[in-house]
Amino acid sequence: MNHLIRVAAVLAVPLLACSVEISRDGSADTDLIAAAGDEYLEFVAARDPYLKFRRGEKVESFPDWTLEAAEADSAFARDLLDRLAGVDEEAIDHEDWISLRLLRWNLGMLVEAPKHYWADFNITPYAAGGFSLNILHQVLGAAPVGTDEERAHYLHLLYEYAQGIGQLADKVAGQKERSIYLPKAQVPAVVGMFEGYRGRLQELFVPAADRVGDGADDFLAQVSETVETGIDAQFGRLVAELGDDYLEAAPEQVGLSTVPGGRELYVHRVRMHTTTDLTPEEIHQLGLDQVARIEAELAELREEIGFEAKSEETAMKEFLDQVRADPRFIAASPEEVEERYMGYIEKIEPHVGDYFDVLPEAPYGVRRLDPTSEATMTFGVYQLPTAANPRGEYRYNGSDLENRSLFSAQGLIYHELIPGHHFQLALANEREDLPRFRRETIGYGAFTEGWAEYAANLAKEMGLYEDPYDLYGRLVMEMFISCRLVLDTGMNHFGWDLERAREYMSARVVYSDVEVATELLRYSADIHGQALAYRIGNLEILRLRRKAEEALGDRFDIKAFHAAVIGSGAMPMVVLEEHIDWWIGELG
């Protein structure tokens, strides 16, 4: 629900992949699409260390965050789109049609990226910490350093890391020249995150003695020197760029509407994250409508529970305040958090076979986040199985547990593991008959997050929210992601300030003031538009299920529908609707 998926993403680094010669001999459209998919995959693999890390392959380079790299990527995308322009969609089978649509969508997003370069921020907690630097730390932490060749490569990666931090500093300097600043409320968290990394450089980058073996003194000395003169120095540059002058110039108002070029970037982000043609205005109104509907359902549940409020206007907040303080929903330790999550998983496992025919082979579980990331990430992140760790995991936030209510934990873990993210993502990753680019370059947040929310709601059909408190906890999750439609658009498009957003959110969700503050900065100053994906995708999948039920009547089969939705991997919502229409037609 409120959680990010750590997956492969296109990261801008210099164009390294060699262009594949694509032949159009004979009826070559299928071959053209396959070759284009392979070329796109290698393009992504050259830019995304996490993809190679998941594969168990050697990571050759780290991301490049320069405008020149973004422009090179855009040129690659335009060229490949031109070569795909002549495909006859009537002459290819359905899976090839999906591949073609996905390539065109992904490449189209890359083409547009450079014009939004300066308005976009790479240094925020989720964009830099959650998605980028922590991935690089994982890669370095698992890199072999036992031979001279491996040690030389490790030093090369440290150089690449330092160069990347320098590029972030350069971009901040360039944004300052263009009067582009993070909002004032976000600056301390960003500085604190980078200072936190800077304080752990030896731990992050100097391999332990038992990892390098004997005779590594010279190597370890080189590592220490590279860390001190390269990585530490570049972190120092970056923190200096974010110093007192930056804070003084940073605006009080949050949201992209305050940033030069920000409104155009937000429209782009809305389309990228929802994978629909909905406008910010339409999404805002949809959010208001959803919030009103859920408020009515929650009022009925409070009456069923027997809760007596001081007034009807404050009833929701009073009930949530009571829940926040209820010791039943507070874990005493990270171990208890894990025990509760896995208890809910054991509860749903016997029912899965009634709704799904094909399940992923990869095991699943929960594990705590890196403590360095916990201060700037509200909740957690799902991580796909990798060669180094073949288990799909929900990495939860195990800090400040007295302020982290587990009231909605049941629905959350169904969203994160089964039948949510783990089912959809791990299953797609294991489908060897799908083109590799569709298995490995996972994206489309509205699909992945929308499916996870749909999956959490399946537990209602299974009867697993057994008492009113269980169901209330699930509806609070739905309220949360519906509020996001209002708040993300409100702050980035309609100019809401943090106080107005805080009042709106605090009255409707179970989370603490600290969690609310972190969330609002995520929407307004970090990964703009990403929070829209959850509810928009969920509502689209529900709409398509109703469409299929009405069209098929008695022939509708829930297992077959679920296989149709997730069986071909993730895709934009606009493509999913055409895919489901095709599926209905095949059964008709």
XYZ file of C-alpha atoms in Angstrom:
588
model
C 0.000 0.000 0.000
C 2.169 2.852 1.147
C 5.202 0.936 0.147
C 7.664 1.005 -2.662
C 8.808 -1.888 -4.768
C 12.525 -2.134 -5.277
C 12.697 -3.208 -8.913
C 14.581 -2.522 -12.107
C 14.219 1.003 -13.448
C 15.733 2.900 -16.346
C 18.546 5.010 -14.909
C 20.330 7.587 -17.010
C 23.976 6.717 -17.645
C 26.044 6.993 -20.837
C 24.812 4.990 -23.793
C 26.771 1.764 -23.492
C 24.628 -0.832 -25.226
C 25.549 -1.627 -28.807
C 22.772 -1.107 -31.310
C 21.341 -4.377 -32.604
C 20.896 -4.672 -36.335
C 17.235 -5.460 -36.943
C 16.349 -7.251 -40.171
C 12.989 -6.771 -41.866
C 13.377 -9.731 -44.248
C 10.089 -11.495 -45.052
C 7.258 -11.237 -42.516
C 9.707 -9.788 -40.008
C 7.442 -7.885 -37.609
C 7.687 -10.559 -34.920
C 11.472 -10.692 -35.278
C 11.623 -6.911 -35.219
C 9.713 -6.714 -31.930
C 11.825 -9.467 -30.370
C 15.075 -7.813 -31.411
C 13.856 -4.419 -30.213
C 12.932 -5.946 -26.858
C 16.404 -7.448 -26.531
C 18.034 -4.151 -27.459
C 15.897 -2.269 -24.952
C 16.729 -4.803 -22.237
C 20.465 -4.420 -22.769
C 20.017 -0.657 -22.764
C 18.359 -0.897 -19.349
C 20.867 -3.420 -18.019
C 23.717 -1.049 -18.896
C 22.055 1.613 -16.766
C 20.524 -0.291 -13.883
C 22.911 -1.963 -11.407
C 20.011 -3.579 -9.570
C 18.902 -5.500 -12.652
C 22.343 -7.039 -13.054
C 22.543 -7.577 -9.305
C 19.265 -9.494 -9.397
C 20.586 -11.568 -12.267
C 23.777 -12.379 -10.373
C 25.874 -10.706 -13.091
C 28.882 -8.456 -12.744
C 27.931 -4.798 -12.410
C 30.169 -2.833 -14.762
C 29.150 0.734 -13.958
C 26.952 2.925 -11.792
C 24.323 5.477 -12.857
C 25.095 8.763 -14.551
C 22.793 11.588 -13.424
C 23.845 14.183 -15.983
C 21.662 15.940 -18.555
C 23.969 14.631 -21.292
C 23.166 11.060 -20.258
C 19.427 11.767 -20.278
C 19.728 13.268 -23.759
C 21.687 10.248 -25.006
C 18.991 7.961 -23.641
C 16.316 10.049 -25.320
C 18.139 9.782 -28.659
C 18.336 6.000 -28.279
C 14.604 5.863 -27.575
C 13.700 8.011 -30.603
C 15.792 5.821 -32.870
C 14.210 2.592 -31.658
C 10.709 4.071 -31.876
C 11.392 5.034 -35.479
C 12.363 1.457 -36.274
C 9.173 0.145 -34.660
C 6.906 2.629 -36.433
C 6.173 0.407 -39.414
C 5.004 -2.697 -37.520
C 1.685 -4.048 -38.811
C -0.308 -4.673 -35.611
C -2.808 -6.834 -37.505
C -0.055 -9.261 -38.517
C 1.311 -10.129 -35.066
C -0.026 -12.333 -32.274
C -1.377 -10.975 -29.017
C 1.756 -11.362 -26.902
C 3.820 -9.610 -29.570
C 1.212 -6.859 -29.621
C 1.651 -6.413 -25.837
C 5.429 -6.283 -26.270
C 5.077 -3.631 -28.969
C 2.786 -1.478 -26.834
C 5.093 -1.748 -23.826
C 8.152 -0.789 -25.853
C 6.394 2.213 -27.303
C 5.221 3.347 -23.868
C 8.636 2.969 -22.220
C 10.539 4.577 -25.059
C 8.074 7.437 -25.220
C 8.720 8.227 -21.549
C 12.476 8.256 -22.199
C 12.070 10.628 -25.129
C 10.307 13.168 -22.889
C 12.684 12.918 -19.903
C 15.382 15.496 -20.805
C 12.958 18.418 -20.990
C 12.049 17.796 -17.332
C 15.634 17.279 -16.155
C 16.130 20.476 -14.164
C 12.695 20.457 -12.497
C 13.235 16.943 -11.183
C 15.093 16.181 -7.933
C 17.489 13.217 -7.592
C 18.551 13.918 -4.004
C 15.382 13.209 -2.037
C 14.983 10.316 0.447
C 13.037 7.972 -1.815
C 14.587 8.979 -5.146
C 18.189 8.912 -3.881
C 18.097 6.865 -0.691
C 15.364 4.334 -1.339
C 15.821 3.728 -5.049
C 19.402 4.586 -5.947
C 22.128 4.797 -3.316
C 20.890 1.924 -1.175
C 20.886 -0.272 -4.275
C 24.502 0.708 -4.977
C 25.366 -0.117 -1.369
C 23.852 -3.577 -1.839
C 25.894 -4.116 -4.991
C 29.130 -3.058 -3.305
C 28.355 -5.091 -0.206
C 28.008 -8.251 -2.292
C 30.863 -7.618 -4.768
C 33.648 -10.234 -4.604
C 37.061 -8.907 -3.567
C 39.121 -12.087 -3.315
C 41.349 -11.712 -6.395
C 43.446 -8.882 -7.821
C 41.003 -8.495 -10.727
C 38.000 -8.359 -8.389
C 39.720 -5.800 -6.168
C 40.586 -3.595 -9.142
C 36.952 -3.725 -10.238
C 35.770 -2.881 -6.728
C 37.979 0.211 -6.740
C 36.522 1.124 -10.146
C 32.996 0.932 -8.709
C 34.008 3.132 -5.783
C 35.268 5.691 -8.304
C 31.968 5.463 -10.183
C 30.067 5.957 -6.919
C 32.097 9.063 -6.064
C 31.552 10.405 -9.575
C 27.796 9.925 -9.194
C 27.692 11.849 -5.911
C 29.629 14.619 -7.658
C 27.018 14.643 -10.430
C 24.288 15.084 -7.831
C 26.198 18.035 -6.399
C 26.592 19.509 -9.892
C 22.874 19.160 -10.541
C 21.986 20.885 -7.274
C 24.318 23.739 -8.280
C 22.647 23.914 -11.696
C 19.194 23.953 -10.133
C 20.222 26.801 -7.832
C 21.307 28.791 -10.888
C 17.786 28.266 -12.260
C 16.082 29.138 -8.926
C 14.957 25.536 -8.438
C 14.982 24.458 -4.781
C 13.462 21.790 -2.605
C 10.838 23.153 -0.216
C 12.312 24.345 3.070
C 10.648 21.563 5.090
C 12.416 18.855 3.068
C 15.949 20.249 3.216
C 16.913 19.080 6.754
C 15.861 15.494 5.992
C 17.885 15.448 2.773
C 20.973 16.894 4.443
C 20.555 14.493 7.348
C 20.333 11.535 4.976
C 23.573 12.420 3.196
C 25.342 13.211 6.450
C 24.135 9.853 7.726
C 25.720 8.084 4.764
C 28.857 10.160 5.214
C 29.119 9.039 8.813
C 29.059 5.375 7.765
C 31.567 5.399 4.915
C 33.935 2.878 6.471
C 31.052 0.521 7.226
C 29.523 0.916 3.754
C 32.629 0.722 1.584
C 35.622 -0.834 3.369
C 35.265 -4.633 3.144
C 35.721 -6.580 6.363
C 38.989 -8.483 6.734
C 37.298 -11.886 6.563
C 35.733 -10.873 3.224
C 39.007 -10.007 1.495
C 41.201 -12.721 2.998
C 44.943 -12.589 3.584
C 47.379 -10.310 1.789
C 44.887 -7.515 1.219
C 46.535 -4.728 3.194
C 47.462 -2.705 0.099
C 43.971 -3.124 -1.310
C 42.292 -2.008 1.916
C 44.603 0.997 2.059
C 43.576 1.921 -1.495
C 39.915 1.542 -0.571
C 40.310 3.803 2.448
C 42.105 6.407 0.350
C 39.415 6.289 -2.348
C 36.692 6.633 0.269
C 38.421 9.604 1.886
C 39.595 11.518 -1.170
C 36.755 10.515 -3.495
C 33.477 9.541 -1.855
C 33.789 11.606 1.324
C 34.972 14.627 -0.641
C 32.033 14.427 -3.044
C 29.535 13.982 -0.201
C 31.152 17.071 1.316
C 30.533 18.991 -1.929
C 26.923 17.866 -2.027
C 26.217 18.776 1.593
C 27.894 22.152 1.051
C 25.602 22.853 -1.925
C 22.685 22.195 0.436
C 24.025 24.538 3.114
C 22.649 27.665 4.769
C 22.324 29.601 1.508
C 20.203 26.787 0.051
C 17.941 26.641 3.105
C 17.493 30.396 3.103
C 16.497 30.442 -0.583
C 14.242 27.351 -0.363
C 10.503 28.155 -0.569
C 8.094 27.656 2.320
C 5.462 26.384 -0.130
C 5.652 22.749 -1.182
C 4.731 21.138 -4.482
C 5.865 21.244 -8.074
C 3.718 24.254 -8.884
C 6.387 26.422 -7.185
C 9.202 25.048 -9.393
C 10.068 26.497 -12.823
C 8.835 23.823 -15.251
C 7.184 21.991 -12.370
C 3.631 22.028 -13.684
C 4.725 20.383 -16.926
C 6.764 17.831 -14.993
C 3.770 17.016 -12.794
C 1.511 16.280 -15.759
C 4.257 14.004 -17.079
C 4.599 12.280 -13.691
C 0.836 11.778 -13.390
C 0.751 10.021 -16.750
C 3.903 8.020 -16.002
C 2.691 6.765 -12.613
C -1.012 6.210 -13.332
C -0.421 4.966 -16.916
C -3.769 6.519 -17.804
C -4.878 9.713 -19.533
C -6.521 11.093 -16.380
C -5.810 14.748 -15.602
C -4.801 16.091 -12.166
C -8.237 17.712 -11.909
C -10.038 14.427 -12.621
C -7.874 12.541 -10.134
C -8.441 15.146 -7.424
C -12.221 14.856 -7.776
C -12.042 11.072 -7.894
C -10.117 11.184 -4.618
C -12.716 13.406 -2.963
C -15.477 11.019 -4.074
C -13.620 7.958 -2.790
C -12.898 9.587 0.566
C -16.588 10.445 1.004
C -17.652 6.871 0.217
C -15.169 5.322 2.648
C -16.077 7.837 5.374
C -19.679 6.563 5.178
C -18.556 2.917 5.462
C -16.327 3.703 8.422
C -19.184 5.486 10.184
C -21.299 2.344 9.870
C -18.494 0.238 11.322
C -17.993 2.578 14.281
C -21.685 2.211 15.037
C -21.372 -1.585 14.827
C -18.364 -1.497 17.174
C -20.350 0.661 19.592
C -17.968 3.603 19.603
C -19.468 6.766 21.061
C -17.894 10.003 19.857
C -18.163 13.455 21.385
C -19.561 14.730 18.093
C -20.307 13.414 14.632
C -17.805 15.832 13.092
C -14.888 14.536 15.184
C -15.909 10.864 15.362
C -13.367 9.573 12.842
C -10.444 11.388 14.449
C -11.519 10.356 17.957
C -11.713 6.710 16.925
C -8.327 6.833 15.202
C -6.769 8.522 18.227
C -8.100 5.677 20.355
C -6.698 3.101 17.961
C -3.294 4.811 17.864
C -3.048 4.508 21.638
C -4.386 0.935 21.836
C -1.547 -1.362 23.018
C -3.040 -4.257 21.027
C -1.735 -2.634 17.866
C 1.762 -1.731 19.111
C 4.624 -4.209 18.765
C 7.267 -4.373 21.477
C 10.101 -5.430 19.154
C 10.965 -5.980 15.492
C 10.626 -9.701 16.128
C 7.013 -9.177 17.183
C 6.361 -7.151 14.021
C 7.591 -10.080 11.929
C 5.556 -12.569 13.961
C 2.358 -10.606 13.389
C 2.958 -10.233 9.670
C 3.681 -13.922 9.172
C 0.663 -14.878 11.297
C -1.582 -13.090 8.813
C 0.201 -14.858 5.947
C -0.500 -18.242 7.533
C -4.138 -17.215 7.777
C -4.533 -16.510 4.055
C -2.454 -19.369 2.645
C -5.241 -22.034 2.851
C -7.549 -19.835 0.714
C -5.169 -18.989 -2.102
C -5.978 -22.075 -4.184
C -9.603 -20.961 -4.520
C -8.536 -17.840 -6.400
C -5.298 -18.728 -8.217
C -4.190 -21.632 -10.403
C -0.534 -20.718 -10.865
C 1.708 -19.546 -8.043
C 5.318 -18.343 -8.032
C 7.987 -20.788 -6.939
C 10.066 -18.260 -4.990
C 9.582 -18.300 -1.199
C 8.608 -15.148 0.671
C 9.068 -13.529 4.054
C 9.723 -10.306 5.958
C 12.929 -8.581 7.068
C 13.788 -5.247 8.602
C 15.021 -2.296 6.502
C 18.537 -0.940 6.710
C 18.281 1.326 9.812
C 19.912 4.200 7.887
C 16.890 4.342 5.563
C 14.273 4.062 8.298
C 14.392 7.716 9.371
C 13.371 8.972 5.933
C 11.058 6.163 4.752
C 7.611 6.031 6.306
C 7.026 2.327 6.001
C 8.845 -0.218 3.867
C 9.592 -1.766 0.492
C 9.058 -5.079 -1.298
C 12.227 -6.579 -2.761
C 12.147 -9.162 -5.518
C 14.127 -12.386 -5.214
C 17.711 -12.001 -6.421
C 20.567 -14.366 -7.144
C 22.062 -13.386 -3.790
C 18.751 -13.692 -1.917
C 16.208 -15.961 -3.661
C 13.410 -15.001 -1.266
C 10.935 -12.206 -2.024
C 10.816 -9.976 1.042
C 8.832 -7.173 2.574
C 11.478 -4.942 4.178
C 9.599 -3.219 7.008
C 10.474 -0.174 9.114
C 11.416 -1.469 12.564
C 12.176 1.882 14.211
C 10.098 3.943 16.656
C 7.678 1.062 17.145
C 5.683 2.780 19.886
C 4.512 5.239 17.221
C 3.891 2.671 14.465
C 0.422 1.229 14.883
C -0.113 -2.232 13.372
C -3.846 -1.617 13.126
C -3.769 -2.070 9.330
C -0.995 -4.685 9.274
C -3.225 -7.488 8.000
C -4.163 -5.753 4.772
C -0.649 -4.369 4.398
C 1.067 -7.760 4.341
C -1.480 -9.130 1.854
C -0.612 -6.134 -0.314
C 3.134 -6.683 0.034
C 3.499 -10.468 -0.174
C 0.590 -12.768 -0.991
C -1.518 -12.446 -2.999
C -0.074 -8.998 -3.751
C 3.374 -7.895 -4.887
C 5.092 -11.227 -4.439
C 2.512 -13.143 -6.470
C 2.479 -10.666 -9.338
C 6.154 -9.698 -9.512
C 7.814 -13.008 -8.721
C 5.424 -14.902 -11.012
C 6.157 -12.583 -13.928
C 9.876 -12.886 -13.246
C 9.634 -16.680 -13.403
C 7.696 -16.849 -16.714
C 10.490 -17.833 -19.045
C 8.155 -17.824 -22.066
C 7.720 -14.045 -21.770
C 10.301 -11.824 -23.473
C 13.083 -11.053 -21.023
C 12.519 -7.308 -21.170
C 8.969 -7.847 -19.871
C 10.188 -10.027 -17.006
C 13.177 -7.974 -15.987
C 12.410 -4.296 -16.634
C 9.455 -4.166 -14.288
C 7.557 -0.920 -13.952
C 4.048 0.506 -14.310
C 3.296 1.478 -10.731
C -0.448 1.643 -11.331
C -0.384 -2.016 -12.326
C 1.893 -3.327 -9.576
C 0.470 -1.196 -6.779
C -3.068 -1.437 -8.124
C -2.804 -5.223 -8.175
C -1.426 -5.277 -4.633
C -4.378 -3.216 -3.394
C -6.803 -5.420 -5.304
C -5.121 -8.435 -3.685
C -5.522 -6.983 -0.206
C -9.232 -6.576 -0.908
C -9.529 -10.215 -1.976
C -9.174 -11.050 1.702
C -12.627 -9.500 2.148
C -14.055 -12.066 -0.270
C -12.166 -14.775 1.597
C -13.738 -13.643 4.892
C -10.392 -12.950 6.553
C -11.221 -9.549 8.051
C -13.219 -11.371 10.673
C -14.298 -8.690 13.101
C -15.164 -5.018 12.665
C -11.705 -3.907 13.807
C -10.060 -6.051 11.111
C -12.323 -4.582 8.449
C -11.895 -1.064 9.814
C -8.135 -1.486 9.550
C -8.468 -2.491 5.907
C -10.785 0.436 5.151
C -8.319 2.784 6.825
C -5.769 1.585 4.260
C -8.236 2.338 1.475
C -8.875 5.734 3.022
C -5.131 6.374 3.114
C -4.535 5.668 -0.569
C -7.679 7.592 -1.508
C -6.481 10.597 0.503
C -3.312 10.467 -1.571
C -5.318 11.272 -4.704
C -6.506 14.444 -3.009
C -3.196 15.397 -1.382
C -0.746 14.663 -4.206
C -2.803 16.682 -6.675
C -3.720 19.216 -4.005
C -0.117 20.112 -3.151
C 1.435 19.747 -6.617
C -1.358 21.117 -8.805
C -3.742 23.148 -6.670
C -1.200 24.820 -4.363
C -2.210 23.328 -0.997
C 0.264 24.103 1.778
C 1.603 21.556 4.268
C -0.687 22.641 7.093
C -3.847 22.231 5.031
C -2.609 18.839 3.808
C -1.653 17.780 7.338
C -5.078 18.641 8.743
C -6.818 16.767 5.929
C -4.692 13.660 6.316
C -4.441 13.511 10.122
C -8.221 13.518 10.450
C -8.529 10.424 8.271
C -5.586 8.061 8.804
C -4.249 6.052 11.730
C -0.638 7.138 11.332
C 1.367 9.274 13.740
C 2.233 12.929 13.199
C 5.776 11.879 12.271
C 4.512 9.414 9.660
C 2.062 11.959 8.241
C 4.799 14.586 7.939
C 7.115 12.152 6.127
C 4.336 11.098 3.780
C 3.359 14.640 2.840
C 6.950 15.490 1.957
C 7.119 12.333 -0.130
C 4.164 13.492 -2.249
C 5.105 17.148 -2.487
C 8.906 17.127 -2.568
C 10.167 13.659 -3.469
C 8.567 11.242 -5.945
C 5.715 13.366 -7.262
C 2.698 11.487 -8.591
C 3.905 8.040 -7.504
C 1.359 7.866 -4.676
C -1.467 8.188 -7.223
C -0.675 4.788 -8.686
C -2.130 2.713 -5.847
C -5.755 3.792 -5.910
C -5.947 4.536 -9.630
C -4.602 1.090 -10.516
C -6.837 -0.591 -7.945
C -9.956 1.113 -9.267
C -9.048 0.260 -12.857
C -8.599 -3.454 -12.082
C -11.909 -3.506 -10.190
C -13.583 -1.800 -13.152
C -12.149 -4.360 -15.568
C -13.322 -7.226 -13.344
C -16.873 -5.836 -13.356
C -16.636 -5.422 -17.119
C -15.577 -9.059 -17.534
C -18.263 -10.332 -15.141
C -20.977 -8.477 -17.044
C -19.694 -9.629 -20.435
C -19.159 -13.283 -19.500
C -21.957 -13.911 -17.005
C -21.910 -17.537 -15.824
C -18.738 -18.158 -17.850
C -16.730 -15.769 -15.677
C -14.077 -17.637 -13.679
C -12.141 -15.755 -11.015
C -8.989 -17.885 -11.399
C -8.979 -17.319 -15.149
C -9.494 -13.580 -14.692
C -6.586 -13.333 -12.270
C -4.413 -15.311 -14.672
C -5.400 -12.934 -17.471
C -4.560 -9.848 -15.414
C -1.137 -10.868 -14.084
C -0.217 -13.712 -16.408
C 1.397 -11.544 -19.082
C 3.339 -9.376 -16.667
C 2.905 -5.736 -15.742
C 1.612 -3.233 -18.297
C 0.147 0.286 -18.442
C -3.517 0.519 -17.502
C -4.397 1.717 -21.002
C -2.856 -1.486 -22.390
C -4.389 -3.712 -19.701
C -7.896 -2.658 -20.705
C -7.275 -3.588 -24.334
C -5.719 -6.865 -23.170
C -8.763 -7.762 -21.044
C -11.083 -6.821 -23.918
C -9.105 -9.244 -26.097
C -9.370 -11.949 -23.403
C -13.128 -11.484 -23.122
C -13.414 -11.699 -26.890
C -11.448 -14.956 -26.963
C -13.892 -16.513 -24.498
C -16.902 -15.146 -26.366
